[in-house]
């Protein structure tokens, strides 16, 4: 029935929004999660978390949070530096 197809389509779109939101993809289809994974593999703990978040905010800022996302990225980078310097 039409109602069932509508519900299935809605569920599919919701899954797509959760798993592959457009603000986490480049125009060529590169996903932020893949960039984070590639650039934080050698990192650990707080530094890995902070750098991953900084990357996320930098890559999505124009499509989601605007300048506030850039401010968040700066905060995470500063926090990562503090922890990295304390550990080395």
mmCIF file of N, CA and C in Angstrom, residues 34-77:
data_model
loop_
_atom_site.group_PDB
_atom_site.id
_atom_site.type_symbol
_atom_site.label_atom_id
_atom_site.label_comp_id
_atom_site.label_asym_id
_atom_site.label_seq_id
_atom_site.Cartn_x
_atom_site.Cartn_y
_atom_site.Cartn_z
ATOM 1 N N UNK A 34 35.727 9.325 7.665
ATOM 2 C CA UNK A 34 36.869 8.687 7.008
ATOM 3 C C UNK A 34 38.132 9.543 7.132
ATOM 4 N N UNK A 35 37.977 10.859 7.041
ATOM 5 C CA UNK A 35 39.115 11.765 7.214
ATOM 6 C C UNK A 35 39.631 11.669 8.648
ATOM 7 N N UNK A 36 38.711 11.716 9.612
ATOM 8 C CA UNK A 36 39.100 11.617 11.019
ATOM 9 C C UNK A 36 39.840 10.309 11.270
ATOM 10 N N UNK A 37 39.298 9.229 10.769
ATOM 11 C CA UNK A 37 39.933 7.919 10.951
ATOM 12 C C UNK A 37 41.343 7.900 10.375
ATOM 13 N N UNK A 38 41.502 8.454 9.179
ATOM 14 C CA UNK A 38 42.808 8.434 8.519
ATOM 15 C C UNK A 38 43.849 9.263 9.261
ATOM 16 N N UNK A 39 43.427 10.375 9.867
ATOM 17 C CA UNK A 39 44.390 11.291 10.467
ATOM 18 C C UNK A 39 44.553 11.151 11.975
ATOM 19 N N UNK A 40 43.811 10.233 12.594
ATOM 20 C CA UNK A 40 43.971 10.059 14.043
ATOM 21 C C UNK A 40 44.393 8.636 14.424
ATOM 22 N N UNK A 41 44.672 7.805 13.453
ATOM 23 C CA UNK A 41 45.041 6.406 13.728
ATOM 24 C C UNK A 41 46.208 6.279 14.701
ATOM 25 N N UNK A 42 47.179 7.155 14.606
ATOM 26 C CA UNK A 42 48.387 7.058 15.429
ATOM 27 C C UNK A 42 48.248 7.797 16.766
ATOM 28 N N UNK A 43 47.104 8.428 16.987
ATOM 29 C CA UNK A 43 46.896 9.209 18.212
ATOM 30 C C UNK A 43 46.141 8.385 19.243
ATOM 31 N N UNK A 44 46.220 8.827 20.495
ATOM 32 C CA UNK A 44 45.541 8.121 21.586
ATOM 33 C C UNK A 44 44.838 9.103 22.511
ATOM 34 N N UNK A 45 43.876 8.577 23.230
ATOM 35 C CA UNK A 45 43.237 9.292 24.321
ATOM 36 C C UNK A 45 42.658 10.645 23.970
ATOM 37 N N UNK A 46 42.894 11.588 24.885
ATOM 38 C CA UNK A 46 42.317 12.924 24.762
ATOM 39 C C UNK A 46 42.772 13.609 23.482
ATOM 40 N N UNK A 47 44.033 13.442 23.127
ATOM 41 C CA UNK A 47 44.551 14.094 21.922
ATOM 42 C C UNK A 47 43.825 13.566 20.680
ATOM 43 N N UNK A 48 43.620 12.278 20.587
ATOM 44 C CA UNK A 48 42.892 11.703 19.449
ATOM 45 C C UNK A 48 41.470 12.236 19.395
ATOM 46 N N UNK A 49 40.818 12.261 20.545
ATOM 47 C CA UNK A 49 39.439 12.760 20.615
ATOM 48 C C UNK A 49 39.373 14.225 20.196
ATOM 49 N N UNK A 50 40.281 15.041 20.747
ATOM 50 C CA UNK A 50 40.271 16.470 20.443
ATOM 51 C C UNK A 50 40.567 16.755 18.980
ATOM 52 N N UNK A 51 41.555 16.092 18.423
ATOM 53 C CA UNK A 51 41.896 16.313 17.015
ATOM 54 C C UNK A 51 40.753 15.852 16.114
ATOM 55 N N UNK A 52 40.138 14.726 16.454
ATOM 56 C CA UNK A 52 38.980 14.265 15.685
ATOM 57 C C UNK A 52 37.845 15.277 15.695
ATOM 58 N N UNK A 53 37.570 15.836 16.862
ATOM 59 C CA UNK A 53 36.515 16.849 16.945
ATOM 60 C C UNK A 53 36.889 18.109 16.182
ATOM 61 N N UNK A 54 38.145 18.541 16.287
ATOM 62 C CA UNK A 54 38.582 19.725 15.550
ATOM 63 C C UNK A 54 38.396 19.520 14.046
ATOM 64 N N UNK A 55 38.795 18.361 13.560
ATOM 65 C CA UNK A 55 38.618 18.050 12.137
ATOM 66 C C UNK A 55 37.138 18.118 11.770
ATOM 67 N N UNK A 56 36.300 17.498 12.587
ATOM 68 C CA UNK A 56 34.854 17.489 12.323
ATOM 69 C C UNK A 56 34.320 18.908 12.206
ATOM 70 N N UNK A 57 34.638 19.751 13.177
ATOM 71 C CA UNK A 57 34.104 21.114 13.168
ATOM 72 C C UNK A 57 34.645 21.934 12.010
ATOM 73 N N UNK A 58 35.917 21.758 11.674
ATOM 74 C CA UNK A 58 36.488 22.493 10.548
ATOM 75 C C UNK A 58 35.832 22.089 9.231
ATOM 76 N N UNK A 59 35.619 20.792 9.058
ATOM 77 C CA UNK A 59 35.080 20.319 7.776
ATOM 78 C C UNK A 59 33.596 20.613 7.591
ATOM 79 N N UNK A 60 32.839 20.779 8.678
ATOM 80 C CA UNK A 60 31.399 20.983 8.525
ATOM 81 C C UNK A 60 30.959 22.431 8.703
ATOM 82 N N UNK A 61 31.857 23.336 9.079
ATOM 83 C CA UNK A 61 31.467 24.661 9.529
ATOM 84 C C UNK A 61 30.593 25.415 8.532
ATOM 85 N N UNK A 62 30.887 25.324 7.256
ATOM 86 C CA UNK A 62 30.097 26.080 6.268
ATOM 87 C C UNK A 62 28.703 25.504 6.073
ATOM 88 N N UNK A 63 28.515 24.227 6.348
ATOM 89 C CA UNK A 63 27.232 23.580 6.085
ATOM 90 C C UNK A 63 26.392 23.347 7.327
ATOM 91 N N UNK A 64 26.932 23.667 8.512
ATOM 92 C CA UNK A 64 26.136 23.404 9.706
ATOM 93 C C UNK A 64 26.237 24.519 10.731
ATOM 94 N N UNK A 65 27.360 24.634 11.424
ATOM 95 C CA UNK A 65 27.420 25.506 12.592
ATOM 96 C C UNK A 65 28.014 26.883 12.386
ATOM 97 N N UNK A 66 28.508 27.166 11.192
ATOM 98 C CA UNK A 66 29.087 28.479 10.924
ATOM 99 C C UNK A 66 30.309 28.763 11.773
ATOM 100 N N UNK A 67 30.508 30.032 12.088
ATOM 101 C CA UNK A 67 31.682 30.474 12.830
ATOM 102 C C UNK A 67 31.761 29.803 14.196
ATOM 103 N N UNK A 68 30.634 29.472 14.788
ATOM 104 C CA UNK A 68 30.651 28.778 16.083
ATOM 105 C C UNK A 68 31.391 27.448 15.973
ATOM 106 N N UNK A 69 31.250 26.743 14.867
ATOM 107 C CA UNK A 69 32.000 25.495 14.668
ATOM 108 C C UNK A 69 33.502 25.763 14.601
ATOM 109 N N UNK A 70 33.903 26.884 13.998
ATOM 110 C CA UNK A 70 35.329 27.220 13.957
ATOM 111 C C UNK A 70 35.853 27.531 15.356
ATOM 112 N N UNK A 71 35.038 28.198 16.156
ATOM 113 C CA UNK A 71 35.441 28.453 17.547
ATOM 114 C C UNK A 71 35.605 27.144 18.322
ATOM 115 N N UNK A 72 34.711 26.211 18.098
ATOM 116 C CA UNK A 72 34.823 24.901 18.753
ATOM 117 C C UNK A 72 36.101 24.194 18.312
ATOM 118 N N UNK A 73 36.425 24.277 17.030
ATOM 119 C CA UNK A 73 37.650 23.651 16.520
ATOM 120 C C UNK A 73 38.874 24.235 17.213
ATOM 121 N N UNK A 74 38.893 25.552 17.362
ATOM 122 C CA UNK A 74 40.015 26.207 18.041
ATOM 123 C C UNK A 74 40.115 25.705 19.479
ATOM 124 N N UNK A 75 38.991 25.592 20.159
ATOM 125 C CA UNK A 75 39.005 25.110 21.540
ATOM 126 C C UNK A 75 39.589 23.693 21.616
ATOM 127 N N UNK A 76 39.134 22.809 20.728
ATOM 128 C CA UNK A 76 39.632 21.431 20.741
ATOM 129 C C UNK A 76 41.120 21.365 20.380
ATOM 130 N N UNK A 77 41.570 22.202 19.468
ATOM 131 C CA UNK A 77 42.991 22.213 19.123
ATOM 132 C C UNK A 77 43.816 22.690 20.314
#
